[in-house]
Coordinates of C-alpha atoms and ligand atoms in Angstrom, one line a residue:
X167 CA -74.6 33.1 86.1
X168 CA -72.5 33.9 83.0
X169 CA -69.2 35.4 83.5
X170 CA -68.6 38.5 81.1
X171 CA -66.5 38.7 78.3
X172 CA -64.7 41.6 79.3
X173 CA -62.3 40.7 82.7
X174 CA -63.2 43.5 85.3
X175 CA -62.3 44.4 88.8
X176 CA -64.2 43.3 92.5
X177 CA -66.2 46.1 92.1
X178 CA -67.5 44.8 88.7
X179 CA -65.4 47.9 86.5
X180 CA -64.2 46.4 83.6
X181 CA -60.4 46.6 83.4
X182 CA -60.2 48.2 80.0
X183 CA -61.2 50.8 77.7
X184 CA -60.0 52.3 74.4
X185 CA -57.2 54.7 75.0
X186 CA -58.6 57.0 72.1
X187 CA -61.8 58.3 70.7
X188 CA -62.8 58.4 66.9
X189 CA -62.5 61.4 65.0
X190 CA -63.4 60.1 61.4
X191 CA -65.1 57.4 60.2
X192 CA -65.4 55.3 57.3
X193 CA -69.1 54.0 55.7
X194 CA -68.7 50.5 55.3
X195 CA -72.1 48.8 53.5
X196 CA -74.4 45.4 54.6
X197 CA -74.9 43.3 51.3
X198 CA -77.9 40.9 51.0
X199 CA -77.2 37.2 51.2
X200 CA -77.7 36.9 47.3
X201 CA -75.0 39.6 46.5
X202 CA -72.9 37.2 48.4
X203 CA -73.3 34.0 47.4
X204 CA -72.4 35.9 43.9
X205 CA -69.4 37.4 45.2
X206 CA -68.5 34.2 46.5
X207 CA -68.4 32.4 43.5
X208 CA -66.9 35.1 41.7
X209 CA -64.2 34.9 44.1
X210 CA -63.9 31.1 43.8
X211 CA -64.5 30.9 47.4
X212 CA -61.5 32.3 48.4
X213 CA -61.5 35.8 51.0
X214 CA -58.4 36.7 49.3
X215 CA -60.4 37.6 46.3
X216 CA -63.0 39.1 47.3
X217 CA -63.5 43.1 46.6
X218 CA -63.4 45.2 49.9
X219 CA -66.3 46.6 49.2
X220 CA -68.1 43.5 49.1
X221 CA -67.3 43.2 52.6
X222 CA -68.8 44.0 55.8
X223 CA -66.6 43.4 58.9
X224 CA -63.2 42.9 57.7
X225 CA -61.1 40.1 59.6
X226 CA -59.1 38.9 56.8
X227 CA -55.9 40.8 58.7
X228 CA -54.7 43.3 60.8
X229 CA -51.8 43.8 58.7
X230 CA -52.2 47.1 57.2
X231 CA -55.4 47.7 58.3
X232 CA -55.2 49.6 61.9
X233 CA -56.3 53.2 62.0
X234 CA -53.5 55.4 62.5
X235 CA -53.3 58.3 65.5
X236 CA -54.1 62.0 64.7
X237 CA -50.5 62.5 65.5
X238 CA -49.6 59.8 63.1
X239 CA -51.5 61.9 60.4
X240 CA -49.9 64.8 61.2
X241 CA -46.4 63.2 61.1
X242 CA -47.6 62.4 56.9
X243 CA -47.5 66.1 56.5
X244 CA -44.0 66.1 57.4
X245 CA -42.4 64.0 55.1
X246 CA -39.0 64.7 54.1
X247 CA -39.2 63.5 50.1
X248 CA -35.8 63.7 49.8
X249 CA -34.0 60.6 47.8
X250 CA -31.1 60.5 50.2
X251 CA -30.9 61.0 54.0
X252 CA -34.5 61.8 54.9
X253 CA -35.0 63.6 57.9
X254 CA -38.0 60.7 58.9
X255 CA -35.6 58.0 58.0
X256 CA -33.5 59.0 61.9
X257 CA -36.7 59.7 63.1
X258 CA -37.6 56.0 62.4
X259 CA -34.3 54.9 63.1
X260 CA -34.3 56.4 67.1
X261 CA -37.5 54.9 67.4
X262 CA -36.5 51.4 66.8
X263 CA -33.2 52.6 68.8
X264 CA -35.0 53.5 71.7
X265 CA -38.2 50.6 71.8
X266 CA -36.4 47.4 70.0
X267 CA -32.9 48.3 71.2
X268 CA -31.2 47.4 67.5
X269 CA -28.4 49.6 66.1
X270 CA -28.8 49.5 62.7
X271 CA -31.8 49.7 60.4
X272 CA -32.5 48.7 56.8
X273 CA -36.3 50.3 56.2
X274 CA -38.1 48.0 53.5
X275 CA -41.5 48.1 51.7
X276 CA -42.7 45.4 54.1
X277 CA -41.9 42.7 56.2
X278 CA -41.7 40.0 53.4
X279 CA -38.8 42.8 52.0
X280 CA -37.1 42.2 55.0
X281 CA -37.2 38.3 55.1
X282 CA -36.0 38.6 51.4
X283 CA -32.6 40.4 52.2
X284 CA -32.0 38.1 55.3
X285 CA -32.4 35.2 53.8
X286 CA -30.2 36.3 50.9
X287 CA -27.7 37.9 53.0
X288 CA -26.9 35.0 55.4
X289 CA -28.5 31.7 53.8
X290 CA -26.4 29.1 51.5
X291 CA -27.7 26.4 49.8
X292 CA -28.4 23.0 51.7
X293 CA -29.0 25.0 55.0
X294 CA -31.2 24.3 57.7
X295 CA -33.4 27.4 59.6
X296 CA -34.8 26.4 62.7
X297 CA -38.0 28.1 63.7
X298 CA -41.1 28.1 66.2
X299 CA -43.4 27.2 63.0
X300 CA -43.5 28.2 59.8
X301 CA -44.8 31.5 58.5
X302 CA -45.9 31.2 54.8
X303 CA -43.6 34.4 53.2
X304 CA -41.2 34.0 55.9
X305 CA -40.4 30.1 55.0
X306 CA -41.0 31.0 51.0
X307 CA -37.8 33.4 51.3
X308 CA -35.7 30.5 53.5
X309 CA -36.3 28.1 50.8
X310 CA -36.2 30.3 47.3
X311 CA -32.5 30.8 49.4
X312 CA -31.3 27.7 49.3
X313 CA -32.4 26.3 52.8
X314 CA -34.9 23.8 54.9
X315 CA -37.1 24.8 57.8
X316 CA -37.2 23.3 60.4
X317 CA -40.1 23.2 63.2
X318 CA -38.7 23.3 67.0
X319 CA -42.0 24.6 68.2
X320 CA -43.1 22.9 71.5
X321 CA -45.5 20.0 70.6
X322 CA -48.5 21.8 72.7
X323 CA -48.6 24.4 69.7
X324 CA -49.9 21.9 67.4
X325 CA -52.6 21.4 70.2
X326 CA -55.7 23.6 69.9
X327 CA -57.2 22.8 73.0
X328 CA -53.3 23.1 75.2
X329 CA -54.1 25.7 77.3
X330 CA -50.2 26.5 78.0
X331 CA -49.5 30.1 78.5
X332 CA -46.8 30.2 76.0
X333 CA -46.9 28.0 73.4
X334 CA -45.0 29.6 70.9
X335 CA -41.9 28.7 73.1
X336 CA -38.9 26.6 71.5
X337 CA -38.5 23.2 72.1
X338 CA -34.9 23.3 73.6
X339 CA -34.3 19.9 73.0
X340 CA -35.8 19.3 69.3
X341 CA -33.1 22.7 68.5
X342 CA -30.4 21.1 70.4
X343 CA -30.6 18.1 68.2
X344 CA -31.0 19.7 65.4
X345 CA -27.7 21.5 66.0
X346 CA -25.9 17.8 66.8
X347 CA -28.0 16.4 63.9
X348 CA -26.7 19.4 61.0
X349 CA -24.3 21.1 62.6
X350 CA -24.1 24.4 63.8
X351 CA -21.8 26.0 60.2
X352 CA -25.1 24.8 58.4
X353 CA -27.3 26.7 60.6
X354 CA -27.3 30.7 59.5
X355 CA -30.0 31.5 62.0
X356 CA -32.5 30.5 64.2
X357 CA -35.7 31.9 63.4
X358 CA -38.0 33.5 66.2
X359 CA -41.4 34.7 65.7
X360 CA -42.9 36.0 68.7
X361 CA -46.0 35.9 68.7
X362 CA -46.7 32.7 66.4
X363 CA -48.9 33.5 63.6
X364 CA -49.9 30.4 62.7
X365 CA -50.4 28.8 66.1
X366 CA -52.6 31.2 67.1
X367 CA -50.7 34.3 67.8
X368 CA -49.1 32.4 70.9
X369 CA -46.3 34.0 72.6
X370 CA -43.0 33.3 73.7
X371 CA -41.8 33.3 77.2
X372 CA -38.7 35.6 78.4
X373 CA -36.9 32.3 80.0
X374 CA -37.5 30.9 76.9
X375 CA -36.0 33.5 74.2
X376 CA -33.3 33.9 76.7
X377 CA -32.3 30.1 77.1
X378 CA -32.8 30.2 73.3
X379 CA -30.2 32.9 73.1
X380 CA -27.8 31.0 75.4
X381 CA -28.2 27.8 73.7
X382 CA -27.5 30.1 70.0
X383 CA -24.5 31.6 71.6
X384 CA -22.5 28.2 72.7
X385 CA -22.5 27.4 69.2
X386 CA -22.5 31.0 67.5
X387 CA -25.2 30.8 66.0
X388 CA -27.2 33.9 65.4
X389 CA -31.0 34.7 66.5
X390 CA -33.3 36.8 64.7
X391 CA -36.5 37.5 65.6
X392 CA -39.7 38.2 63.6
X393 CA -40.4 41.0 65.6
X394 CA -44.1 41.5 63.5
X395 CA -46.1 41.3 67.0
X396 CA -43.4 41.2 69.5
X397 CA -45.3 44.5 71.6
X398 CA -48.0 42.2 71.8
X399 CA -45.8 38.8 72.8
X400 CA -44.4 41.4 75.5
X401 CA -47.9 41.9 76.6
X402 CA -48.5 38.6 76.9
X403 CA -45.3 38.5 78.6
X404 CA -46.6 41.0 81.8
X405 CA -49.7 39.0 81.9
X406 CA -48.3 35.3 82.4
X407 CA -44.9 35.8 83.4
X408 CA -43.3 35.5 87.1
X409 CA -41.3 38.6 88.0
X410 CA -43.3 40.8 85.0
X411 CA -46.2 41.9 86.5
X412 CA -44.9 45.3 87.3
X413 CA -42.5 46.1 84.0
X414 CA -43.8 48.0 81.6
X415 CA -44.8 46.7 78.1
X416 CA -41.5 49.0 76.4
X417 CA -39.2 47.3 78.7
X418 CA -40.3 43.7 78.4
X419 CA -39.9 44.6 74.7
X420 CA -36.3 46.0 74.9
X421 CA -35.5 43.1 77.3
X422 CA -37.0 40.4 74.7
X423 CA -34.9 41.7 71.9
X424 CA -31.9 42.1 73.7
X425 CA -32.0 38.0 73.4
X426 CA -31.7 38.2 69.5
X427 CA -29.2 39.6 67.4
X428 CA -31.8 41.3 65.0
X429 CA -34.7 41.2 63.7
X430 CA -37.6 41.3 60.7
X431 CA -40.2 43.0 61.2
X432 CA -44.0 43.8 59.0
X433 CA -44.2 47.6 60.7
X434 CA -48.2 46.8 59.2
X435 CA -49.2 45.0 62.5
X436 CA -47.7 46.0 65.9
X437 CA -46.4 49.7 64.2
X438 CA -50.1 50.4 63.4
X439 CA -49.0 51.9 59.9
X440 CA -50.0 50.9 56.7
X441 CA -47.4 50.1 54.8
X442 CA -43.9 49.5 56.0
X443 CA -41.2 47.2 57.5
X444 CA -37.5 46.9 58.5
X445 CA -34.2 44.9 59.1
X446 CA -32.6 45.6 62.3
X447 CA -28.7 44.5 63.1
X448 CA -26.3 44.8 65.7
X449 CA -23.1 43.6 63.1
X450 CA -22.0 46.4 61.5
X451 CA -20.1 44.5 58.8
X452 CA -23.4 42.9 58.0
X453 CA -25.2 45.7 57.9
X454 CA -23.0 47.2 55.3
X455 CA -23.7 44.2 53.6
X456 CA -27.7 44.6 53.9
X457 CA -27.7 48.2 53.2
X458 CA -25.9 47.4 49.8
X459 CA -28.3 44.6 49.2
X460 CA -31.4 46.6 49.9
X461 CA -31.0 49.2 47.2
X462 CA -31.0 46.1 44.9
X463 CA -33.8 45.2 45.7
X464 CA -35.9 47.7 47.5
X465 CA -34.4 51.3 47.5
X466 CA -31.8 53.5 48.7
X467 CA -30.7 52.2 52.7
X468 CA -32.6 55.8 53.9
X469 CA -35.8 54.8 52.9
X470 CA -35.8 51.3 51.3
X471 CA -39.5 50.6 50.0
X472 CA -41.0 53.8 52.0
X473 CA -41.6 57.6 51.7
X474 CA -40.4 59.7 54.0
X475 CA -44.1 60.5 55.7
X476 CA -44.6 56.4 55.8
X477 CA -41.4 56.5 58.1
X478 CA -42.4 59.6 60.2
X479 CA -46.0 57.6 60.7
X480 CA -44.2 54.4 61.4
X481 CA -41.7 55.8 64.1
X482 CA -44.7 57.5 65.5
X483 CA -46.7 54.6 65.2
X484 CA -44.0 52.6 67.7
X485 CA -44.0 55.1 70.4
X486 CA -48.0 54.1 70.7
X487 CA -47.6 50.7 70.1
X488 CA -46.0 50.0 73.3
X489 CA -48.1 52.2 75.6
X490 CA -49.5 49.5 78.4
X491 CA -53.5 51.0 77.8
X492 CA -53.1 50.8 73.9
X493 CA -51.7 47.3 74.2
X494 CA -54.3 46.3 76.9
X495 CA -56.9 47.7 75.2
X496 CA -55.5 45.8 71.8
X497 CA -55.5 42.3 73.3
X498 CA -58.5 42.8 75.0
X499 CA -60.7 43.6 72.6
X500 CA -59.5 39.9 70.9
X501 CA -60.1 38.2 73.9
X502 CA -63.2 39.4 74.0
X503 CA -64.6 38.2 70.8
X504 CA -63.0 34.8 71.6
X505 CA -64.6 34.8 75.2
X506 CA -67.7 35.1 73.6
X507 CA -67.5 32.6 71.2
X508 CA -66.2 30.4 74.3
X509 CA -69.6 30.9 76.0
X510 CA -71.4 29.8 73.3
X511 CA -69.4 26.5 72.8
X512 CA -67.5 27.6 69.4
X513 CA -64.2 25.6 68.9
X514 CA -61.4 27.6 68.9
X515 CA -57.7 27.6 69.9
X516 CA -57.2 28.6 73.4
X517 CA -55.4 30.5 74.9
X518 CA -56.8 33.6 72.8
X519 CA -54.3 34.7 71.1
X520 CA -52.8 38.1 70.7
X521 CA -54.2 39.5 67.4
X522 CA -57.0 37.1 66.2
X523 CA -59.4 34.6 67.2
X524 CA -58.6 31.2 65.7
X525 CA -61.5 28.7 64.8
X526 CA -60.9 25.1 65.3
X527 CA -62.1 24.0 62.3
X528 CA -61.5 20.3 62.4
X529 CA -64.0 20.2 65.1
X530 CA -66.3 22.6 63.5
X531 CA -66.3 19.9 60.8
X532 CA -65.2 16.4 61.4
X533 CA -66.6 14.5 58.9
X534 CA -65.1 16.7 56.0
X535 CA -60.9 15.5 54.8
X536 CA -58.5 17.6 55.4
X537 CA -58.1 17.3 51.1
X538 CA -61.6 18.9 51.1
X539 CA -60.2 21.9 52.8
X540 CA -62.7 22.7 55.9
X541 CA -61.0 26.4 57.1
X542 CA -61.3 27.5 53.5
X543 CA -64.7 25.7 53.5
X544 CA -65.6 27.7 57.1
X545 CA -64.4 31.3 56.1
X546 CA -66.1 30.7 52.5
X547 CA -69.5 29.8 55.0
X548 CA -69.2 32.7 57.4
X549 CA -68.8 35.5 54.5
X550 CA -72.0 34.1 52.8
X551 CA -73.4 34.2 56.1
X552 CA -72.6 37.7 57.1
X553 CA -70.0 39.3 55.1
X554 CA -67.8 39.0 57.8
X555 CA -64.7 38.3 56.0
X556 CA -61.8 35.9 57.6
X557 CA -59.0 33.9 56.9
X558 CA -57.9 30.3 56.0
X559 CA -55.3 29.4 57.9
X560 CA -55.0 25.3 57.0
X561 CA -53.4 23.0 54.4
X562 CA -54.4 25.9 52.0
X563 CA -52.0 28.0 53.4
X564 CA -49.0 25.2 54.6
X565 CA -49.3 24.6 51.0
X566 CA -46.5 21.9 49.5
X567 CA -43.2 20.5 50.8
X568 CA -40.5 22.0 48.5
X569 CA -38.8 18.8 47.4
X570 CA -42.0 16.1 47.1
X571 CA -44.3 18.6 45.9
X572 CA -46.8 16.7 48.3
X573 CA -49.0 18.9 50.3
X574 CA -48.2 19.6 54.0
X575 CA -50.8 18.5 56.1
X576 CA -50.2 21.2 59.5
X577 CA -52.3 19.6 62.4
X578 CA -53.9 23.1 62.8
X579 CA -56.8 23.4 60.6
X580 CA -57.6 27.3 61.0
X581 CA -59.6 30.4 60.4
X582 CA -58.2 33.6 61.5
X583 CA -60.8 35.9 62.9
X584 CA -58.4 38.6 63.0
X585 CA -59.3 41.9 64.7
X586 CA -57.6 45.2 63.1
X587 CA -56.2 47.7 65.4
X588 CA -58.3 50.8 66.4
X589 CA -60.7 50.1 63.8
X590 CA -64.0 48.1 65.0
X591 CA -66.3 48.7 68.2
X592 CA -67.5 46.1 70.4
X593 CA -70.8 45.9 68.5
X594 CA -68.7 44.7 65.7
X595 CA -67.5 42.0 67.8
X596 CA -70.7 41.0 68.7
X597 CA -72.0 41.0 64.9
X598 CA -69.4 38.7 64.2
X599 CA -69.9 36.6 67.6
X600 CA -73.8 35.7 66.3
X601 CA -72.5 34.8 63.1
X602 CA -69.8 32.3 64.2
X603 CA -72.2 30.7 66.3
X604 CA -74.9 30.9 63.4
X605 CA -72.9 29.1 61.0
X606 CA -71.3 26.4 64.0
X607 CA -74.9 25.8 64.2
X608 CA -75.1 24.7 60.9
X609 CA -72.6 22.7 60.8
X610 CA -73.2 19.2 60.5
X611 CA -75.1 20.4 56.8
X612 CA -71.3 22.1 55.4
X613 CA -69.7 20.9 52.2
X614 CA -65.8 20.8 51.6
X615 CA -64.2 22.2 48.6
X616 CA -62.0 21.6 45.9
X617 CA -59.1 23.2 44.1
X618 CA -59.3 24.0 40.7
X619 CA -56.6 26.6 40.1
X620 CA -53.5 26.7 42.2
X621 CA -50.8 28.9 41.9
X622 CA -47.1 28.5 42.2
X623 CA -46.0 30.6 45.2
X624 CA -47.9 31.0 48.4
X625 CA -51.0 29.5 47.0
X626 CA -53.6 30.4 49.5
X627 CA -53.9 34.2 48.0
X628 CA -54.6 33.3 44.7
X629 CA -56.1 29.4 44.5
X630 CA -59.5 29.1 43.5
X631 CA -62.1 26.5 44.5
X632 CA -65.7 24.9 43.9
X633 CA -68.1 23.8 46.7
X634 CA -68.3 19.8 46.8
Ligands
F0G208 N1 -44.1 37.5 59.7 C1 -45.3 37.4 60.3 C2 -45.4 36.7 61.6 C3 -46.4 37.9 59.6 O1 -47.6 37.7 60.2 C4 -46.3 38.5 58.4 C5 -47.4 39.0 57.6 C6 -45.0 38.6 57.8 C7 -43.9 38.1 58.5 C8 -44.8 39.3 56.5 O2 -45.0 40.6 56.5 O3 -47.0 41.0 55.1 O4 -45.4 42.9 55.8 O5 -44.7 41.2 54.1 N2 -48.6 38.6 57.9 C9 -49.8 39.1 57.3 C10 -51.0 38.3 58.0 C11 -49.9 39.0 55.8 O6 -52.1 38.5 57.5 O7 -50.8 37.6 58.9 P1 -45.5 41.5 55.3

């Protein structure tokens, strides 16, 4: 018998259901395969450049694409417009307050804002920033300020088929070291993601951010966290973690960050906004520092890159984001799209991970080179297929090392299937499902790609390929 894709109880009720109902909707349109292929082409076989409304199920992201809460809405009409001191601006910053635990916040227009002013504010040339694997904008800031990343992921993250509970953990040892190999004064920071983007949206344990904090603290050094999907690491946290079970989601959260000593954070994923992002700190000298740097860059320190009703949706949009039903109902709806593509043999990185559903697609396509790009190659296949629309999340993306100009060459060769919040129903996921499998069934006929325009800076928005 087949098991379900949805987890349920012994009497066979499933364990989950959406926490809301829908109360508008927006048309989205099924193109023929012709209009595709064109759009394809005219997109040189990058997603990135596609036109939305070529689209029809849209998995590039879930950054800036959940569907915000009646309550959210109403909180727009509220906006405080005012240059200086908005009234949503300590609405925003209680909320982070109450559910991250920071004291001070720098609002900017994203999370890549955020990494901007960090890095500026703390990095000096020749330093080294540890992290549990690279994120493209994240790493692009570190280096444009002078430093080196470094990975201290656990080596099971590079594994898709590790079935570790959280392998977006730190590699205590590879950090440790690093520490004796640099020297603490030349690191300014360790970098935390949790979850880990690009290993699949893998969390981190508790035991592990705290021994990470410990470790930090002998040699004062600081921690900060890329807190982008950290309600969802905490999930993962109550799920897999001894002694967890019966704390709630916003505690595990508050708990996790207590570890760090601020953070980044894109409020377009786990805050289920639009548009928005911040810099937490706990130093108040550096915070004076940040909130001079931010209007610099970004805008005055009470509402950096946002208007006051983004900030009233955003501090709205945290008090649902950690809800346990929300957050179940979140992660379950990705696990259930991977289950299903599990079933029907699709290669994929396991253990689901938090926000997407990550095709393996080295195995989907071993006898292409990793110089012939496969993942772009795969999500290039499964919008001409479908118009499901996904992500690459490969060599494209690790683009080049910043001193040899040689191209990284990551060990994960990805597309992101990544599921929006609040946005698509379970028929969506099983549209998608058939065409996964439809195109892994095809397979063995798939042609690689090659670049013919690559831009300077995070290249995998803008490059532009040919089929082979
Ligand atoms: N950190 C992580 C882990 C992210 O996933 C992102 C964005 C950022 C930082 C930067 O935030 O986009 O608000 O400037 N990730 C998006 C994605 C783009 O599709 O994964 P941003």
């Amino acid at each position: 018998m087949k098991s379900s894709p949805v987890p349920s109880t012994p009497n066979n009720h499933r364990v989950w259901a959406e926490p809301w109902k829908v109360k508008v909707v927006e048309p989205i349109r099924m193109t023929t395969p012709a209009e595709r292929t064109q759009a394809l082409s005219n997109a040189g076989y990058n997603t990135f450049l596609l036109r939305s409304a070529d689209v029809y199920i849209d998995l590039l992201t879930d950054s800036g694409t959940s569907a915000m809460s009646d309550w959210q809405w109403a909180g727009m009409m509220l906006g405080d417009e005012a240059y200086a001191g908005s009234r949503n601006f300590f609405h925003l910053q209680e909320a982070i307050r109450q559910y991250y635990g920071y004291q001070y916040i720098v609002p900017t227009h994203q999370g890549r804002g955020a990494e901007h002013i960090l890095a500026k504010l703390l990095i000096r040339s020749g330093d080294t920033v540890p992290g549990n694997m690279y994120f493209t904008t994240t790493r692009l800031h570190q280096e444009l300020a002078g430093a080196s990343f470094a990975d201290v992921i656990v080596r099971a993250a590079h594994d898709p088929d590790s079935e570790l509970p959280f392998k977006g953990n730190v590699d205590l040892a590879a950090l440790e070291a690093l520490i004796a190999r640099v020297g603490a004064r030349h690191i300014p920071y360790i970098s935390l993601a949790a979850t880990v983007n690009m290993a699949g949206g893998q969390p981190v344990s508790m035991a592990n951010a705290r021994a990470v904090h410990e470790l930090a603290r002998q040699h004062g050094i600081r921690v900060m966290l890329d807190a982008t999907r950290a309600v969802e690491n905490a999930y993962f946290i109550q799920q897999r973690e001894a002694g967890y079970e019966n704390r709630s989601v916003a505690q595990i959260l508050k708990e996790f960050c207590s570890y760090t000593d601020g953070c980044t954070m894109s409020g377009k994923k786990d805050a289920l906004v639009n548009i928005g992002g911040w810099l937490a700190l706990n130093d108040s000298e550096l915070y004076d520092e940040a909130s001079n740097l931010v209007v610099v860059y970004e805008g005055l320190h009470t509402y950096g890159g946002m208007s006051g009703r983004d900030m009233e949706a955003m501090a709205r949009g945290i008090a649902e984001s950690v809800q346990d039903e929300h957050i179940r109902a979140r992660v379950g709806q990705v696990e259930y799209l991977g289950r299903k593509l599990l079933e029907a043999g699709v290669p994929l990185v396991r253990p689901i991970g938090g926000h997407a559903v990550y095709l393996d697609a080295r195995a989907f396509y071993p006898h292409l080179d990793q110089e012939q790009f496969p993942a772009q190659a795969l999500a290039a296949y499964l919008y001409e297929d479908s118009g499901v629309r996904a992500m690459e999340r490969g060599i494209v993306s690790a683009g080049r090392d910043s001193r040899t100009h040689r191209n990284h060459h990551p060990s994960l060769e990805l597309v992101r299937l990544t599921i929006p919040r609040r946005v698509y129903t379970q028929a969506h996921m099983d549209v998608t499902a058939e065409s996964v499998v439809d195109v892994y069934g095809q397979r063995a006929a798939a042609r690689g790609l090659r670049m013919v325009y690559e831009p300077r800076y995070l290249r995998f928005f803008q490059a532009r390929f040919e089929r082979l």
